[in-house]
CSV table of C-alpha atoms in Angstrom, one decimal:
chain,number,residue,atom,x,y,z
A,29,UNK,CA,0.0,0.0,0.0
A,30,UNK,CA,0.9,3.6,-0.5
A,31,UNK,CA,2.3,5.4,2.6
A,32,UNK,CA,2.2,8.9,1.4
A,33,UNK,CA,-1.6,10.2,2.2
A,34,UNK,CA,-1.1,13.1,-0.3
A,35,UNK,CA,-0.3,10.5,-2.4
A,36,UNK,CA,-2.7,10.7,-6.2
A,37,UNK,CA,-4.1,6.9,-5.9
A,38,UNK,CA,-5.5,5.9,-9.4
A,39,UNK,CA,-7.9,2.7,-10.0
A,40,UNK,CA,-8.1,1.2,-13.3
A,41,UNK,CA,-10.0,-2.4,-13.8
A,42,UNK,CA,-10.8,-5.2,-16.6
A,43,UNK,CA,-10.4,-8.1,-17.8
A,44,UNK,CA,-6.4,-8.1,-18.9
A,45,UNK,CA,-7.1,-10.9,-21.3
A,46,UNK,CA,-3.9,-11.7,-23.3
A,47,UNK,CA,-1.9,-8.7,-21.7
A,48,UNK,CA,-0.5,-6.7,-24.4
A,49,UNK,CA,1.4,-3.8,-25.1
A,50,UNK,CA,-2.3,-1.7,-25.2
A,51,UNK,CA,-2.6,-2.5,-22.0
A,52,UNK,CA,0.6,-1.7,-21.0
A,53,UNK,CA,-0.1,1.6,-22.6
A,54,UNK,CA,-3.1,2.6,-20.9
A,55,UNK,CA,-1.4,1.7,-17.7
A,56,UNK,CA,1.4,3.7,-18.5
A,57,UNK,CA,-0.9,6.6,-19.2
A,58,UNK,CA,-3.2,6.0,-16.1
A,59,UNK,CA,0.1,5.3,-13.4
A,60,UNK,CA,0.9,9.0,-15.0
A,61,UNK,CA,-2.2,11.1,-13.8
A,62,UNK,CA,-1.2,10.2,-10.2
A,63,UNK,CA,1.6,8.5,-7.8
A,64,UNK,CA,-0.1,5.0,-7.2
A,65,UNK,CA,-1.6,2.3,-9.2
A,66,UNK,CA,-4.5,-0.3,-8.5
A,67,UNK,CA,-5.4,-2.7,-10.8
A,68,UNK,CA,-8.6,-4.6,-10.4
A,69,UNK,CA,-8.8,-7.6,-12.4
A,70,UNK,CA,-12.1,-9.2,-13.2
A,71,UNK,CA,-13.0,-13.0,-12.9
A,72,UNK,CA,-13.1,-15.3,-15.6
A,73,UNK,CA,-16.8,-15.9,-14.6
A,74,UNK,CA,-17.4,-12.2,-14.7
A,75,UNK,CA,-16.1,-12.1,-17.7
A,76,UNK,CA,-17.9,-14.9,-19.5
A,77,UNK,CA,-21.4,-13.4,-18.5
A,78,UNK,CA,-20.9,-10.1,-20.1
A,79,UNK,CA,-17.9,-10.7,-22.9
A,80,UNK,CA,-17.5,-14.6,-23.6
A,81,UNK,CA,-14.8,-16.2,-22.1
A,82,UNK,CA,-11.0,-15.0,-21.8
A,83,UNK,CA,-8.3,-16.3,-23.4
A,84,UNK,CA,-6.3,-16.3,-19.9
A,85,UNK,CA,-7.1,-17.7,-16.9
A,86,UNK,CA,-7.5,-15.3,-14.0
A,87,UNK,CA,-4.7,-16.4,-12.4
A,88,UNK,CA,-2.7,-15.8,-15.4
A,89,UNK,CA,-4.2,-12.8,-16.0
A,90,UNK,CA,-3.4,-11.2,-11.9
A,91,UNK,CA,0.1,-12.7,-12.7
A,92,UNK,CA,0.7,-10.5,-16.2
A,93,UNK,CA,-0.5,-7.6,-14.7
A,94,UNK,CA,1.5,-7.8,-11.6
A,95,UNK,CA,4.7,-7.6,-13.8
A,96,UNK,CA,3.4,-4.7,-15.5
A,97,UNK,CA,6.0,-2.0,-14.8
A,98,UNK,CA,3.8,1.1,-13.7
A,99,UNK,CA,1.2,-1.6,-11.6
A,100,UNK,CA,1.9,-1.0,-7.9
A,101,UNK,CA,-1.0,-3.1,-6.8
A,102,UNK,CA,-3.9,-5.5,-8.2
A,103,UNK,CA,-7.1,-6.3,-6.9
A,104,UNK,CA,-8.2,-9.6,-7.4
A,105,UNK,CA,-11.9,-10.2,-9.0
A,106,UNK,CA,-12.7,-6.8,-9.1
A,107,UNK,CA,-16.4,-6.1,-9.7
A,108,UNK,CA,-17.4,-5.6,-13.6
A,109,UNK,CA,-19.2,-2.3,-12.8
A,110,UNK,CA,-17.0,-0.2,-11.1
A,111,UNK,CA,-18.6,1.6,-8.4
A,112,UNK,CA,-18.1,4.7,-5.6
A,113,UNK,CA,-17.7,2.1,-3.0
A,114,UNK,CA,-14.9,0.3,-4.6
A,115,UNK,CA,-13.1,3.8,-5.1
A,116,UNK,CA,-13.6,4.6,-1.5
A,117,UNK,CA,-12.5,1.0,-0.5
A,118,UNK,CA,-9.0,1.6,-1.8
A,119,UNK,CA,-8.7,5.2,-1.3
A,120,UNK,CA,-8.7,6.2,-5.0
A,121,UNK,CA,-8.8,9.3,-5.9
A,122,UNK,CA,-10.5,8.5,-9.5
A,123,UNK,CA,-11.1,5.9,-12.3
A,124,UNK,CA,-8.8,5.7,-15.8
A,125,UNK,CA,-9.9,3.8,-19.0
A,126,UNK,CA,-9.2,4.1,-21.9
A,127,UNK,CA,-11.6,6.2,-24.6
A,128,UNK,CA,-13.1,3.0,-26.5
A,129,UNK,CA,-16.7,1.5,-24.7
A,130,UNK,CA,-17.1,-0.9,-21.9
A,131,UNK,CA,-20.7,-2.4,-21.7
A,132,UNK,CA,-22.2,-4.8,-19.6
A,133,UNK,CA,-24.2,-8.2,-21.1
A,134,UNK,CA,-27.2,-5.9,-20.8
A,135,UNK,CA,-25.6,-2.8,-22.5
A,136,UNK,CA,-25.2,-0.9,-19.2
A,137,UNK,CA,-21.4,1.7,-19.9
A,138,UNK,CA,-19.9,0.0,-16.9
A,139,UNK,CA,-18.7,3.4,-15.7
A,140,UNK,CA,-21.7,5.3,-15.7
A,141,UNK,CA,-21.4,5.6,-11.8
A,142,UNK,CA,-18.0,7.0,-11.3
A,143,UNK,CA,-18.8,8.9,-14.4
A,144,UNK,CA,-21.9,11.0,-13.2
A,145,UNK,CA,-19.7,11.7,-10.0
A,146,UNK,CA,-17.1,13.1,-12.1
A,147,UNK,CA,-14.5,10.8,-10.7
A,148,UNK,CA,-13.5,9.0,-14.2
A,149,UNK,CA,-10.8,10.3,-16.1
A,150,UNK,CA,-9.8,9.1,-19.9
A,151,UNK,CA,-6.8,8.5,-21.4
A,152,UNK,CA,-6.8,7.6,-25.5
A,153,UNK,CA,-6.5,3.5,-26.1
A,154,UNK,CA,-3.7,2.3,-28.4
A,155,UNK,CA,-4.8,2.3,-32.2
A,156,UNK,CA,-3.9,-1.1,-33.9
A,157,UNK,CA,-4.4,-3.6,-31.3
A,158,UNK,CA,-7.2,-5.3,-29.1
A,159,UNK,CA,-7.2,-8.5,-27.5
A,160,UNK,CA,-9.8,-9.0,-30.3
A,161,UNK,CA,-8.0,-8.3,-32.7
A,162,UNK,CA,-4.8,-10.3,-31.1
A,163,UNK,CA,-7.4,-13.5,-31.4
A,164,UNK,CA,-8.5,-12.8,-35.2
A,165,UNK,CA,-5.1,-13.2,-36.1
A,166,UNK,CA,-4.8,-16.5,-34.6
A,167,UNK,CA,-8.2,-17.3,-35.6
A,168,UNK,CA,-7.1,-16.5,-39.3
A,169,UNK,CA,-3.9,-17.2,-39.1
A,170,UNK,CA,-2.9,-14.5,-41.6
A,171,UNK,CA,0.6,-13.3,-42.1
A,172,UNK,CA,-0.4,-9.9,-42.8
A,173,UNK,CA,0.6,-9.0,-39.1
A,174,UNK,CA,4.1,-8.8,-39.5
A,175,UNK,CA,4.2,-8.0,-43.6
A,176,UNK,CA,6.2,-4.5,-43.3
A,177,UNK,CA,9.8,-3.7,-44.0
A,178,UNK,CA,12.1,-5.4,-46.5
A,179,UNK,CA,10.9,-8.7,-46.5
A,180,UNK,CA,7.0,-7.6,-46.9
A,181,UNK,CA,7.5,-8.8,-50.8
A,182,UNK,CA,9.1,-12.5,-50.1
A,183,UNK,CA,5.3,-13.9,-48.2
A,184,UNK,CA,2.7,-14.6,-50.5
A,185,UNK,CA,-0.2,-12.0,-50.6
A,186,UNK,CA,-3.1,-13.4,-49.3
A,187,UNK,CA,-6.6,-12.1,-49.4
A,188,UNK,CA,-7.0,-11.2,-45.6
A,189,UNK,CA,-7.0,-7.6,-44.2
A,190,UNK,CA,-4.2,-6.6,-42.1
A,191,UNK,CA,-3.8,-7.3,-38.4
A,192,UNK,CA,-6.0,-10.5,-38.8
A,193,UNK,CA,-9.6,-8.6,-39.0
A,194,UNK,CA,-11.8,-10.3,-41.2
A,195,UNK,CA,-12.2,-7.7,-44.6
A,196,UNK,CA,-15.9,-6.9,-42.9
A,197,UNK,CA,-14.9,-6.0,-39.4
A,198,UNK,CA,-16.2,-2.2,-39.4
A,199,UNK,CA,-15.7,-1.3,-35.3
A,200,UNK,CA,-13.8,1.4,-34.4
A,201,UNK,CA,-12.5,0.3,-31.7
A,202,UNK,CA,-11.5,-3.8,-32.3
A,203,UNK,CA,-11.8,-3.6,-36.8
A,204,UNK,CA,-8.2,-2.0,-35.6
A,205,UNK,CA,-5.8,-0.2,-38.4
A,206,UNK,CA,-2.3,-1.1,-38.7
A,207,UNK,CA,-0.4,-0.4,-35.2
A,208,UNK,CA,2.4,2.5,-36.0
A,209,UNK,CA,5.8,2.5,-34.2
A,210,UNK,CA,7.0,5.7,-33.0
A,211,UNK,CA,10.3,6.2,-31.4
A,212,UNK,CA,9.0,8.4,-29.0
A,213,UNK,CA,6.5,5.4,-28.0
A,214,UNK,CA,9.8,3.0,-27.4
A,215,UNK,CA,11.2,6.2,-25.4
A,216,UNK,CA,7.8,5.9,-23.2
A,217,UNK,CA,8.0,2.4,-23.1
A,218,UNK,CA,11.8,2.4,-22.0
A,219,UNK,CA,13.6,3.0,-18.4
A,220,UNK,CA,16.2,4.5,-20.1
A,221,UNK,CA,18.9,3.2,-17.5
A,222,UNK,CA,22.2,1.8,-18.7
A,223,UNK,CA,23.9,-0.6,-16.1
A,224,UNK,CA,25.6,1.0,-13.6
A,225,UNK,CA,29.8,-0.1,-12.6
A,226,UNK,CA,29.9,-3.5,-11.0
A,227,UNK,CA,26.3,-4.2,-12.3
A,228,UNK,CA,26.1,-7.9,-13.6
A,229,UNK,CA,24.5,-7.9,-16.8
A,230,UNK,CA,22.5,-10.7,-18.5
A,231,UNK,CA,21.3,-11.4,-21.8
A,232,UNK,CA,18.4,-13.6,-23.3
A,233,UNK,CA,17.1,-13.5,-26.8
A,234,UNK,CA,14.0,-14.8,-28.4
A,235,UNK,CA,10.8,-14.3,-30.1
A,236,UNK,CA,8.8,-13.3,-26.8
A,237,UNK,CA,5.6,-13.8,-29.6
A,238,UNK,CA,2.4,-12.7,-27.7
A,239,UNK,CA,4.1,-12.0,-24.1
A,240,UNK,CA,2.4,-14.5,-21.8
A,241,UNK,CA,3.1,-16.5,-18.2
A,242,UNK,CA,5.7,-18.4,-19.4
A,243,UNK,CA,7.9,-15.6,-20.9
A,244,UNK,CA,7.3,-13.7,-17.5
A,245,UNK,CA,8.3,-16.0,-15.2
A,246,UNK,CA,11.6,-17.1,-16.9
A,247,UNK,CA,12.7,-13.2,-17.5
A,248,UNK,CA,11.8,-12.9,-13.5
A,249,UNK,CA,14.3,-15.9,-13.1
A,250,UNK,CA,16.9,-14.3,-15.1
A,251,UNK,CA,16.8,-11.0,-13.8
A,252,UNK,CA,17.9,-12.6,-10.8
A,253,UNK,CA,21.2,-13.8,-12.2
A,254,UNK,CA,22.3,-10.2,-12.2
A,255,UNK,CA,21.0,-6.6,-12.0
A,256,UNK,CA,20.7,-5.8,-15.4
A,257,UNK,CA,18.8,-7.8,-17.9
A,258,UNK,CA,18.8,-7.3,-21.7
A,259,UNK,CA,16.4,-8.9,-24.0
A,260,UNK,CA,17.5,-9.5,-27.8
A,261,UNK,CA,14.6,-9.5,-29.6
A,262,UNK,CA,14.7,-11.3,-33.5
A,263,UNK,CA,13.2,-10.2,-36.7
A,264,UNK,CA,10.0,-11.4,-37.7
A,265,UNK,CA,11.5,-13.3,-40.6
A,266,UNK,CA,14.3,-15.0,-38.3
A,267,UNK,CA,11.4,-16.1,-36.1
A,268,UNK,CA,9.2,-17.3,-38.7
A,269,UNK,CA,12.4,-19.7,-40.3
A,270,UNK,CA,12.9,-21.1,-36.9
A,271,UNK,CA,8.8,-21.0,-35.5
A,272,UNK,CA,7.1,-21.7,-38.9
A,273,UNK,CA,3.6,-21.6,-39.8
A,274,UNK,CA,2.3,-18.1,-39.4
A,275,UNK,CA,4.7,-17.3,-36.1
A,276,UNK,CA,5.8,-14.3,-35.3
A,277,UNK,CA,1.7,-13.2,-34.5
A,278,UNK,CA,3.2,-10.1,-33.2
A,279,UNK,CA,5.5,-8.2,-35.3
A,280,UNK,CA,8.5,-7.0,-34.0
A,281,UNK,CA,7.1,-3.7,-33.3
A,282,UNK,CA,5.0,-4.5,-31.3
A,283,UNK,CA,6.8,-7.6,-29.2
A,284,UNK,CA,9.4,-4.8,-28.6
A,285,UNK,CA,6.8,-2.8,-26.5
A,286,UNK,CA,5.3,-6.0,-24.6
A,287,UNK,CA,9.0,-7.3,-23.6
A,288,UNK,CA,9.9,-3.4,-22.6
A,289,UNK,CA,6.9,-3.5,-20.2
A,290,UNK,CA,7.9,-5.9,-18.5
A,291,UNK,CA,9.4,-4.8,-14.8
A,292,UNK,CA,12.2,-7.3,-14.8
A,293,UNK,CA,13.3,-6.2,-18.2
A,294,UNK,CA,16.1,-3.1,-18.4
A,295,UNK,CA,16.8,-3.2,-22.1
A,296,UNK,CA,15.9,-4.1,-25.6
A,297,UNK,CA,18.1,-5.0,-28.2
A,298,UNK,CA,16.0,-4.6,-31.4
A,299,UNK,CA,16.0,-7.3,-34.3
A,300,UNK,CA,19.0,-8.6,-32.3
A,301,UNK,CA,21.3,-11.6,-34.3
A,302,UNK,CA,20.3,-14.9,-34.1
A,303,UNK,CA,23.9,-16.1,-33.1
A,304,UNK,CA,24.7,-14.4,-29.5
A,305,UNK,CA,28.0,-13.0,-31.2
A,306,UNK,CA,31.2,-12.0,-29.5
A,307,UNK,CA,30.9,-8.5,-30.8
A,308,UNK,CA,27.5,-8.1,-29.1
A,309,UNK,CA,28.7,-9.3,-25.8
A,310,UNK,CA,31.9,-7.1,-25.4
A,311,UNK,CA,29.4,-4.3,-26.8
A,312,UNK,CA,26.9,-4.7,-24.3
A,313,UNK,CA,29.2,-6.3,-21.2
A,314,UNK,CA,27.6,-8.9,-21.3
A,315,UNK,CA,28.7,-11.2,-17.9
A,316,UNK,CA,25.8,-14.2,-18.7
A,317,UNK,CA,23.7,-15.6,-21.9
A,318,UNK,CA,20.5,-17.8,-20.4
A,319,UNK,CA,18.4,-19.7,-22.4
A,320,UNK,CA,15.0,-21.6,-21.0
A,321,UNK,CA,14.0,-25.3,-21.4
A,322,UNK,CA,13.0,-24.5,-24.7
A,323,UNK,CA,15.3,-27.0,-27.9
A,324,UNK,CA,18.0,-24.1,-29.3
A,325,UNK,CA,17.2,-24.3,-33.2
A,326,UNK,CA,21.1,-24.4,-35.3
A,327,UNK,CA,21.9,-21.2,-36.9
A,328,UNK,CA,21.4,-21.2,-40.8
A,329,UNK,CA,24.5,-22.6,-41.5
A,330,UNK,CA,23.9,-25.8,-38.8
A,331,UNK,CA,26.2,-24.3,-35.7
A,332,UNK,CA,24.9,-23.7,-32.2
A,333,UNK,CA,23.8,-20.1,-31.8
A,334,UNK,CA,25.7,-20.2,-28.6
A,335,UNK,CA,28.7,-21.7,-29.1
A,336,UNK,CA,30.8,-18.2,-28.1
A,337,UNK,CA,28.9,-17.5,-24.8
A,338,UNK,CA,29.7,-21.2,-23.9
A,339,UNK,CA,33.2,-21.3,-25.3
A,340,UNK,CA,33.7,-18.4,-22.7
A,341,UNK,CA,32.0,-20.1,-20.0
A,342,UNK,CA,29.3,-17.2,-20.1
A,343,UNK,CA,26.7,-19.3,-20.7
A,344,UNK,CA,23.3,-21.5,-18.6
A,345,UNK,CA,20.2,-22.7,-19.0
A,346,UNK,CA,17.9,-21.6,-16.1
A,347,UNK,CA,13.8,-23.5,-15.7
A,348,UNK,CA,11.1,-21.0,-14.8
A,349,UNK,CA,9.1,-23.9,-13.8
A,350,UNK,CA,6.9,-22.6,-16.5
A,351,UNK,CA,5.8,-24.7,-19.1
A,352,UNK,CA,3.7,-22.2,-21.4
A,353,UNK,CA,4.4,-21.4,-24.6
A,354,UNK,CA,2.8,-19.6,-27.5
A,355,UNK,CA,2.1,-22.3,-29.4
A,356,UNK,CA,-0.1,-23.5,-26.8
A,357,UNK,CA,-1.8,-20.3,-26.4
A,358,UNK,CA,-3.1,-20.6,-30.2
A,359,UNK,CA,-4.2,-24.3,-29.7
A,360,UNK,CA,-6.2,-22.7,-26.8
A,361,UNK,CA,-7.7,-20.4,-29.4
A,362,UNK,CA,-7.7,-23.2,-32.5
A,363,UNK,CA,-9.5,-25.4,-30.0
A,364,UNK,CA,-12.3,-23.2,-28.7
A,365,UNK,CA,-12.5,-21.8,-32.2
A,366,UNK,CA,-16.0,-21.1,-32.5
A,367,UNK,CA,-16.9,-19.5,-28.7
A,368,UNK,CA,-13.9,-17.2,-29.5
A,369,UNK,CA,-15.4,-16.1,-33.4
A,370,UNK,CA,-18.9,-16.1,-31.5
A,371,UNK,CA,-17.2,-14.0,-28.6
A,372,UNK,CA,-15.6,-11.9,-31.2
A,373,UNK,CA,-18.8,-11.2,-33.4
A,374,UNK,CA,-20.6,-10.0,-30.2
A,375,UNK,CA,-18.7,-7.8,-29.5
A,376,UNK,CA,-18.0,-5.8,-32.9
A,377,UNK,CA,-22.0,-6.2,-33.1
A,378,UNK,CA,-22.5,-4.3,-29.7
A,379,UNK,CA,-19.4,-1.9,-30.6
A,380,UNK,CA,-21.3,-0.5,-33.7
A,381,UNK,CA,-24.8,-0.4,-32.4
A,382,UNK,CA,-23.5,2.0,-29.5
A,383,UNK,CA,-21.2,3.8,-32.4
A,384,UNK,CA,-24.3,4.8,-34.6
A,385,UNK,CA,-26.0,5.5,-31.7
A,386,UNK,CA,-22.9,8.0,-30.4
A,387,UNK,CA,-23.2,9.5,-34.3
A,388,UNK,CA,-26.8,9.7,-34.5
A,389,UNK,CA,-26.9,12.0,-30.7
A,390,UNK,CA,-23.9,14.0,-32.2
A,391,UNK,CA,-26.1,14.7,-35.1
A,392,UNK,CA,-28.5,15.6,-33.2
A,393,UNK,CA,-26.9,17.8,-31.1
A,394,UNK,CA,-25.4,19.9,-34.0
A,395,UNK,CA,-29.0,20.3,-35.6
């Protein structure tokens, strides 16, 4: 809890599912209106009554969230309409979300209260991805999601929109447009910290494809092998020769802003080299390489990517006890295919009735 009473508490709440770098944002925003965060997370019962059910369990979900940077504090199974009482319960001053609509099953703007008592501030939501969205793609499986730079021209076109929509999907707010990388969102994203003398730094690489449990817990287990911990992050084509199939679902762009939210993480190293070379670990002092339990695939030429971390004795495998991966994430998805395109359909349906509505009462107003 915060000590400080003239401390600025904020509350934010929802449902987390798939904890992306949106989320991350709107955190980042809310944590910056005040001096203390609470997050309240909702149950996965909750959420099945008034969304359809959530890709993440709510244990998985209170676990993401926790290693959310700018979180100071969550609240487990938060109540879906957020109330004065649940403000006054944790001594917050007032309510964040972001500027897209939160309805109830019966269509009820699960704010209204802490709205009409002027204690609900908003921040804007981060165009170009949804949890929605983040589910079309593997629902799809398009490649369109990471089709940008140089290599945009050596993947087949294919007749799908970008970012995994379906051609029809007209919301505002989930029929997202492409996600656009700024550096000045990486400079918001980043601690901008550089080791500090004596400091122990450690390096990992990887695809980190659609952040989840797993990928937390083994970058909280090698952040404690030192005090500084780098993350290489590889190109979407390098992760598609060694992932296959339609992996990376998250382009680099955006992977780059899930990994940097992550507390445990100090640094990014962006489109890093497959092979953990000796240039890049005299550039960044690099004391330890850790890799998980996950096989090593060779380089493209058949040699072990880290042969020169383990030539210099730099180099161990460390188990996060952890055994989630993003594959199994999409067979979650693949497997409960039709709830999730029912789930997904609801939603855009409800999204655009309260949309024309918003249009029709703006019209009106301007008459």
């Amino acid at each position: 809890m915060s000590n400080n009473h003239n401390d600025i508490r904020v509350w934010c709440d929802g449902c987390y599912d798939m904890v992306h770098f949106g989320h991350a944002n709107s955190l980042r925003q809310a944590k910056a209106l005040g001096d203390y965060l609470i997050v309240g997370i909702h149950t996965d019962e909750e959420i099945t009554r008034h969304k359809g059910p959530p890709v993440f369990t709510e244990q998985e979900r209170y676990k993401m969230v926790r290693g959310i940077k700018w979180v100071d504090e969550v609240v487990e199974g938060a109540p879906y309409i957020t109330s004065l009482e649940t403000l006054d319960e944790y001594n917050c001053d007032f309510c964040v979300h972001g500027d897209d609509i939160t309805m109830t099953a019966d269509g009820v703007d699960t704010y209204h209260l802490v709205k009409a008592a002027g204690r609900y501030k908003e921040v804007k939501r981060t165009a170009g991805v949804s949890t929605t969205d983040v589910v079309g793609r593997m629902l799809l499986m398009t490649r369109q999601h990471f089709r940008r730079g140089p290599w945009e021209y050596e993947v087949e076109r294919e007749g799908s929109s970008a970012l995994g929509q379906d051609s029809a999907a007209r919301s505002p707010w989930t029929g997202c447009s492409q996600f656009l990388p700024t550096t000045q969102k990486i400079i918001q994203f980043s601690e901008g910290k550089e080791p500090k003398p004596g400091d122990r730094v450690v390096y990992v690489a990887g695809a980190f494809d659609v952040f989840h449990v797993g990928h937390l817990d083994f970058l909280e287990k090698a952040r404690k092998q030192g005090d500084f911990l780098i993350v290489g992050l590889h190109t979407d084509p390098v992760v598609n020769r060694y992932k296959g199939s339609n992996y990376p679902i998250m382009n680099l762009h955006e992977r780059v802003l899930s990994v940097l939210a992550c507390k445990y993480v100090s640094e990014v190293v962006i489109g890093a080299p497959y092979p953990v070379t000796e240039d890049l670990m005299s550039h960044f002092h690099v004391d330890v390489v850790c890799h998980g339990q996950t096989p090593i695939m060779p380089d493209t030429d058949g040699s072990d990517p880290y042969s020169i971390p383990k030539r210099l004795k730099k180099f161990k495998i460390i188990d996060s006890f952890n055994s989630m991966t993003t594959e199994k994430i999409v067979d979650r998805i693949i497997r409960h295919r039709l709830e999730f395109e029912a789930r997904n359909l609801k939603k855009e349906e409800k999204e655009l009735a309260i949309h024309e509505a918003m249009k029709k009462c703006k019209l009106t107003a301007e008459s």
